[in-house]
XYZ file of C-alpha atoms in Angstrom:
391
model
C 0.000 0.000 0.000
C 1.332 3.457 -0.880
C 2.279 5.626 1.402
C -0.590 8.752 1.936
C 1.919 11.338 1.799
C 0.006 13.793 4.114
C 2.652 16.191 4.990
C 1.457 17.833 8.737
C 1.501 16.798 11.760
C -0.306 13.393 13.925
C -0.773 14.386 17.618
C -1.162 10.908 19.369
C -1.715 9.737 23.051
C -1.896 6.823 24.589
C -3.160 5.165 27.452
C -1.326 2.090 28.727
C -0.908 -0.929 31.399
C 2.266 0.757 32.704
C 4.986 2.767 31.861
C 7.839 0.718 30.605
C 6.823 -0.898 27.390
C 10.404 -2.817 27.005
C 9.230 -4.712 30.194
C 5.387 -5.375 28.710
C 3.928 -2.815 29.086
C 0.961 -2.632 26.831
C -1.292 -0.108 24.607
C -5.093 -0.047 25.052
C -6.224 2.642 24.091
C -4.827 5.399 21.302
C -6.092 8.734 19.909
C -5.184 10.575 16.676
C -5.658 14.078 15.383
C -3.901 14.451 12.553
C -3.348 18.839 11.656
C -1.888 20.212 8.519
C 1.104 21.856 7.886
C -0.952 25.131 9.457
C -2.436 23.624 12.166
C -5.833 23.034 10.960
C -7.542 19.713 12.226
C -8.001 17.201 9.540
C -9.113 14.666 11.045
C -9.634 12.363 14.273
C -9.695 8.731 15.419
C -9.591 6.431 18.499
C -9.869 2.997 19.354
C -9.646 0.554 22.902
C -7.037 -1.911 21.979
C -7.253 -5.503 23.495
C -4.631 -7.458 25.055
C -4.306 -10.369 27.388
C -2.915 -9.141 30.393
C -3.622 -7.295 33.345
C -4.593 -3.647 32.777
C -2.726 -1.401 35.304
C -3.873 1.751 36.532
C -7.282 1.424 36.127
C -8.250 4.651 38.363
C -5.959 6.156 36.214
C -7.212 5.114 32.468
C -10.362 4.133 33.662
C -10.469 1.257 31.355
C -11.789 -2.015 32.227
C -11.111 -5.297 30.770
C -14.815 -5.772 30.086
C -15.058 -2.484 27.866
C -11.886 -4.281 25.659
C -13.138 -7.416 25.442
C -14.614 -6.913 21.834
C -11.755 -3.628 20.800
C -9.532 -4.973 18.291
C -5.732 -6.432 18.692
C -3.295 -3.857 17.982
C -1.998 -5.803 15.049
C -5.837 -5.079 13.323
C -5.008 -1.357 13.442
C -1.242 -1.276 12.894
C -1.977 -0.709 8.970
C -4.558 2.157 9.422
C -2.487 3.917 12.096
C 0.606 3.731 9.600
C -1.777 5.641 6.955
C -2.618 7.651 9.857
C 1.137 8.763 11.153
C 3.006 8.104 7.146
C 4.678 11.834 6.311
C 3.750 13.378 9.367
C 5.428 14.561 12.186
C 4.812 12.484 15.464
C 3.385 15.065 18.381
C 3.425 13.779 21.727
C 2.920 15.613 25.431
C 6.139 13.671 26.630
C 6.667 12.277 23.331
C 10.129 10.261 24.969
C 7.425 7.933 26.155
C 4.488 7.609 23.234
C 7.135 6.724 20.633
C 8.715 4.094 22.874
C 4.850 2.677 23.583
C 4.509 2.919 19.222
C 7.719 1.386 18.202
C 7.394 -1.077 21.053
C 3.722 -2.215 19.476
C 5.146 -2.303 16.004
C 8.441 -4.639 16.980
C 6.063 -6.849 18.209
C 4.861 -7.341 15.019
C 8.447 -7.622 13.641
C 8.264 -3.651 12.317
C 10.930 -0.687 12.565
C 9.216 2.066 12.208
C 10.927 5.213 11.750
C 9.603 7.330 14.532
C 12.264 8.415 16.824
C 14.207 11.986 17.800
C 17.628 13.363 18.201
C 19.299 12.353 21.136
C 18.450 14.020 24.139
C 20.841 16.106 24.342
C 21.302 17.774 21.084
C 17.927 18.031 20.831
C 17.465 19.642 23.856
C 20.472 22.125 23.475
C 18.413 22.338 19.867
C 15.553 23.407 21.196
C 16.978 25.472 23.932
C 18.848 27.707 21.654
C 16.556 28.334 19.139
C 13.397 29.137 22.145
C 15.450 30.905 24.426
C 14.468 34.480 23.014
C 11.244 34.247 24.818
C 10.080 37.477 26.281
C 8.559 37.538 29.464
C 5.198 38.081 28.024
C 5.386 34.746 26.402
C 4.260 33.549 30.267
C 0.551 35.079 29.003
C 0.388 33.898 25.545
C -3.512 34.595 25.397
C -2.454 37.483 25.854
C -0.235 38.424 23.219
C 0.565 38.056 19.379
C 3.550 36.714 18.542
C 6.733 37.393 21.345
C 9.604 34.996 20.463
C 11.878 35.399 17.507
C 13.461 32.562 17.049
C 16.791 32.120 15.850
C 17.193 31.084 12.103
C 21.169 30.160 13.028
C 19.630 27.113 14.698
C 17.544 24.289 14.058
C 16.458 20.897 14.882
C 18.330 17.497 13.674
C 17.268 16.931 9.809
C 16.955 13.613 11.229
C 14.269 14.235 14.185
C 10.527 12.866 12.754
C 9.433 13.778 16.482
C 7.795 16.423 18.264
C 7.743 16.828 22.095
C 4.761 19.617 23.523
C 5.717 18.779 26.616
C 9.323 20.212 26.129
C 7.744 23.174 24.086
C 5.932 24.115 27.456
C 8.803 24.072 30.078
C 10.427 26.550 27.344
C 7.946 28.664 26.069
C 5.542 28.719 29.237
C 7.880 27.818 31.929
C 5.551 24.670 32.945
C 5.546 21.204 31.565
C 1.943 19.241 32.644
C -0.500 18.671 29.743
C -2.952 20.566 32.417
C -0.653 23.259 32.867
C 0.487 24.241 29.327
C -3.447 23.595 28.535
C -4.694 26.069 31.187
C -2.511 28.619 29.934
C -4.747 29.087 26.634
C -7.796 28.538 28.117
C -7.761 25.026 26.515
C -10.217 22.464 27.878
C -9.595 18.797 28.434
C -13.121 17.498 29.276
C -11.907 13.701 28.949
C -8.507 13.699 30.666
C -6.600 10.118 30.534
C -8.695 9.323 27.681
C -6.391 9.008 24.934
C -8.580 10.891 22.127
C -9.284 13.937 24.563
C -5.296 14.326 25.651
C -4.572 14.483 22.183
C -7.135 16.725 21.112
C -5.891 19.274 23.874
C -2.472 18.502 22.665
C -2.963 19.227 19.203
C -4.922 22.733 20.094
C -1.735 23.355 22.385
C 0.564 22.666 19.053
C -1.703 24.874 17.544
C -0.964 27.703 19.652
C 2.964 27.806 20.081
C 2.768 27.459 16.185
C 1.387 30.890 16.553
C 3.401 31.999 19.388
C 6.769 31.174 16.968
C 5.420 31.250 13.494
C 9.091 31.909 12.536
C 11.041 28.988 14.196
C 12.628 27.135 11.379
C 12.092 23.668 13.807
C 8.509 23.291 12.007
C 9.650 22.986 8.527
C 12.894 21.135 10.111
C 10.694 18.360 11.305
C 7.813 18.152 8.543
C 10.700 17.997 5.632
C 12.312 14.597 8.340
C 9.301 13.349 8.502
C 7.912 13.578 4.940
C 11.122 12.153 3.272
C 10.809 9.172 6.612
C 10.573 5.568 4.547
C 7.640 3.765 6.592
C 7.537 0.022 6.200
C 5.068 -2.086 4.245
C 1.570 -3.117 6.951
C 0.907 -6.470 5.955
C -2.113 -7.056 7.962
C -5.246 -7.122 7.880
C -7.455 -3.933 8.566
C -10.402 -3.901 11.517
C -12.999 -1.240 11.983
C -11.744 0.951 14.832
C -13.410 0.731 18.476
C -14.259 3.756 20.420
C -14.252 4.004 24.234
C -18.100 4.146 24.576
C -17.736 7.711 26.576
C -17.240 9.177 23.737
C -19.422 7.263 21.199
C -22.680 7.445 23.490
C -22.542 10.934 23.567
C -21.058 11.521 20.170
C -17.891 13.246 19.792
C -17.212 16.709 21.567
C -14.857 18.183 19.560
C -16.638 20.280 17.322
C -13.456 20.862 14.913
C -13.710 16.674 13.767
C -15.137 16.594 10.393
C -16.264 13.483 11.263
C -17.529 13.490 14.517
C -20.997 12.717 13.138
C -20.406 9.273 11.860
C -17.283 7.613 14.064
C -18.234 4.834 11.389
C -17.549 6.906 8.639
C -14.731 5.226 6.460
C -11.503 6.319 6.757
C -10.292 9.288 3.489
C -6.697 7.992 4.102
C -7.544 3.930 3.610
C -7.135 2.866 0.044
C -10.173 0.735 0.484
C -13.183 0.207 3.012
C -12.520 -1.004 6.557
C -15.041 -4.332 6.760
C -16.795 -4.544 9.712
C -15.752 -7.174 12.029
C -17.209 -10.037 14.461
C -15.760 -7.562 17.019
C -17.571 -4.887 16.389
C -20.529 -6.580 15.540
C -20.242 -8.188 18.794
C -19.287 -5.179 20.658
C -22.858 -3.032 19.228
C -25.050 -6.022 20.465
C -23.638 -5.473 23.846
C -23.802 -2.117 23.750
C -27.207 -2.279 23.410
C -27.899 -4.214 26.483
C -27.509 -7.613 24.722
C -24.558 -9.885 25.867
C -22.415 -11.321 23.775
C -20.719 -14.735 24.167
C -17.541 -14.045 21.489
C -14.202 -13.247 22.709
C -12.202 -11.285 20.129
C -10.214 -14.483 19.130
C -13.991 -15.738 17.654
C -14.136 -18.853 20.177
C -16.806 -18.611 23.079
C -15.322 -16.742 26.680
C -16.544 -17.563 29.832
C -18.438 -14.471 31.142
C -18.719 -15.921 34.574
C -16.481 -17.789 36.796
C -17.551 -20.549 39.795
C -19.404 -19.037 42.752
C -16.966 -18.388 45.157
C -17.314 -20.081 48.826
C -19.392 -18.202 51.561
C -16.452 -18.260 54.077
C -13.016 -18.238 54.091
C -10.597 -20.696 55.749
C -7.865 -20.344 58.132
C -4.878 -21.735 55.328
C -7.011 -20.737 52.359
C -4.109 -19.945 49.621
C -5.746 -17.104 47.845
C -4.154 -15.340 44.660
C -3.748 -11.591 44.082
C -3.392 -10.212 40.774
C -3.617 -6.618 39.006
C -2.988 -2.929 40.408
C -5.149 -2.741 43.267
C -6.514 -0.070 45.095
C -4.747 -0.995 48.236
C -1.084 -2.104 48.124
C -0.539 -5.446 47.902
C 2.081 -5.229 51.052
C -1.036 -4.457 53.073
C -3.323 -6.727 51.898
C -0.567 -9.505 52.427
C 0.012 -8.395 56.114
C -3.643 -8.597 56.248
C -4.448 -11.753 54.956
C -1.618 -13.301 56.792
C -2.975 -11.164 60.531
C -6.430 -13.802 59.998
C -4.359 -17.226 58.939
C -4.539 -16.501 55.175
C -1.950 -17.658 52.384
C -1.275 -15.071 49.597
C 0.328 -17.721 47.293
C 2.569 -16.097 44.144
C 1.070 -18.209 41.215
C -2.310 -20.344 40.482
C -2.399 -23.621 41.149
C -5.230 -26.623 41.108
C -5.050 -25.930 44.988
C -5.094 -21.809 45.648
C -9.082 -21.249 46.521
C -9.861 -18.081 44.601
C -7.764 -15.172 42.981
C -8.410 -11.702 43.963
C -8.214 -9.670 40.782
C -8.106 -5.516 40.669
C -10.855 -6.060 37.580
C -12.757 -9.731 37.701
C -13.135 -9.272 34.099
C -8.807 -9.250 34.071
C -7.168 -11.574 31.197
C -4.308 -11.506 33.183
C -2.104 -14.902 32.930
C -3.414 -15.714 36.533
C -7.059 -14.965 35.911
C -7.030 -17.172 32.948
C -5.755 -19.973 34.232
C -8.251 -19.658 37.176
C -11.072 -19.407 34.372
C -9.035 -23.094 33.082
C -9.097 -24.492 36.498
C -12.237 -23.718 38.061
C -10.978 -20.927 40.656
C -13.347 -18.342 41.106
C -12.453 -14.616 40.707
C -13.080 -12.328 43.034
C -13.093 -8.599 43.911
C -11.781 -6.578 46.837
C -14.268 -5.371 47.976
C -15.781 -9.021 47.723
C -12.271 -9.792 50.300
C -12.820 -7.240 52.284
C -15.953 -8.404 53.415
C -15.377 -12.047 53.616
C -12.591 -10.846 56.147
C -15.063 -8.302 58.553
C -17.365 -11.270 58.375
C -14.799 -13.720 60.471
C -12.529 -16.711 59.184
C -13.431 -20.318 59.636
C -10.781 -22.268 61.784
């Protein structure tokens, strides 16, 4: 498939099981707003992205493993994100961290995709020289027309296909947070640590330091790196984008989308139609109140697990599993206080697994699901220990 050749800018965010994708960290949920070379919005996408593991965070993402039980794998969207991002310059709040999440996706797949920086230093001393000529005004930007002049003598790396916001703030505005920068323009983030609404706000925040320093020779720097950037071939196959249903219940709330009427709407950068999928079909039919017995492998998934037992036992070995709320120090030194066994891994003889989300495809919840165990919650735990333990 040809590349699309869009030369602009992609702002992207993700949301994730954890911080260090090198160590497994995972993707599961992305956003997209693609701008032109002028900052004018193009165009927007999202999608939940399933995987089979524990989900992190969840009070941070707010993501459960129910609501990505019908999203697609990331390998469905890898080819439509590559139209997405081909030619354009990658725009990240911390974008250190989103490229490592993207390249870390795509090697898994057995792609190098050529989204990456400088180094960190030359491209901060880059980036320091050229936005040091800030005036002190530039601290009110609402405020004022444009205050820096950059310096033509210096520019980015030729190489650098990357754009950090993040870094723009601490020089332009003095602050760094997404929230921060954001406030400073009056910009509003009505969906924060969903990965569409963070990149939204990001992409309005691009928006305005492209005004602040219409001059700095950085922007044309980094489209020229990223237009002539050779992306690799997307062999597979293409699935119809899932939305987290916040945002597709209401409709969309960003009233620059040209698409935000019809998140079904097929894709202008595809070269041909996206079909629709058993996942999606599955996913509408639940959405509608109807519950669906198709996992997104296409073989039936247990929706429930055993009953689990109306006491506890003194010795019970009991299994914890995902990022709960309280740390799982405590709730060891608990357990243990009433005669309890925390036991590391699941085996034919631990009594039930205490999961941060008893919809988790973590490896421990599914081999409970293979053996029987039932699944629990903690506040399911906490009870059964105010309610006493059997000797």
């Amino acid at each position: 498939m040809p590349q699309s050749g869009a030369r602009g800018f992609a702002v992207v965010d993700f949301e994730t099981t954890g911080l260090v994708p090198e160590r497994g960290d995972r993707a599961i949920e992305i956003g997209v707003t693609l701008l032109a070379p002028d900052g004018t919005i193009e165009h927007e996408d999202e999608t939940l992205i399933h995987v089979s593991r524990d989900l992190g965070p969840q009070h941070v993402h707010h993501i459960r493993a129910a609501d990505l039980r019908h999203a697609p794998e990331f390998d469905g969207i890898a080819r439509q994100l590559r139209d997405y991002l081909a030619g354009r310059v990658f725009v990240a709040h911390n974008v250190a961290f989103d490229s490592r999440v993207l390249r870390s996706e795509y090697a898994r797949l057995g792609y190098d995709i050529p989204v990456r920086g400088t180094s960190s230093t030359s491209s901060a001393s880059a980036t320091s020289s050229v936005l040091s000529t800030r005036s002190a005004s530039s601290r009110n930007p609402a405020a004022q027309t444009v205050s820096a002049r950059p310096s033509t003598a210096s520019t980015p790396s030729a190489s650098s296909t990357t754009l950090c916001t993040m870094r723009l703030g601490g020089k332009l505005l003095g602050v760094r947070s997404l929230a921060a920068c954001c406030n400073r323009f009056g910009i509003g983030n009505p969906d924060a640590h969903s990965a569409l609404s963070d990149a939204h706000a990001t992409a309005l925040l691009l928006r305005e330091y492209m005004r602040m320093i219409p001059d700095w020779p950085g922007w044309n720097a980094h489209l020229d790196a990223a237009e002539r950037a050779v992306w690799p071939r997307i062999g597979e196959d293409m699935v119809r984008w899932m939305p987290r249903p916040t945002h597709t219940d209401a409709g969309s709330t960003f009233t620059d989308n040209p698409f935000a009427d019809n998140p079904f709407a097929d894709n202008p950068f595809a070269d041909e139609p996206i079909p629709i999928t058993e996942h999606q079909i599955a996913g509408r039919v639940e959405n509608a109140g109807i519950h669906s017995s198709v996992n997104p492998a296409g073989t039936a998934h247990a929706q429930t697990t055993p009953t689990p037992p109306p006491r506890l036992r003194e010795g019970d070995r009991i299994v914890l599993t995902g990022s709960m709320s309280q740390r799982r120090s405590d709730w060891i030194d608990d357990l243990s206080a009433v005669g309890i066994v925390v036991w590391p891994s699941v085996t034919k003889k631990v009594r039930l697994v205490v999961a941060a989300d008893v919809d988790s495809e973590s490896t421990k919840a599914r081999k409970a699901r293979d053996y029987g165990i039932p699944i629990v919650s903690e506040r399911w735990l906490k009870t059964a220990i105010e309610n006493g333990i059997d000797a």
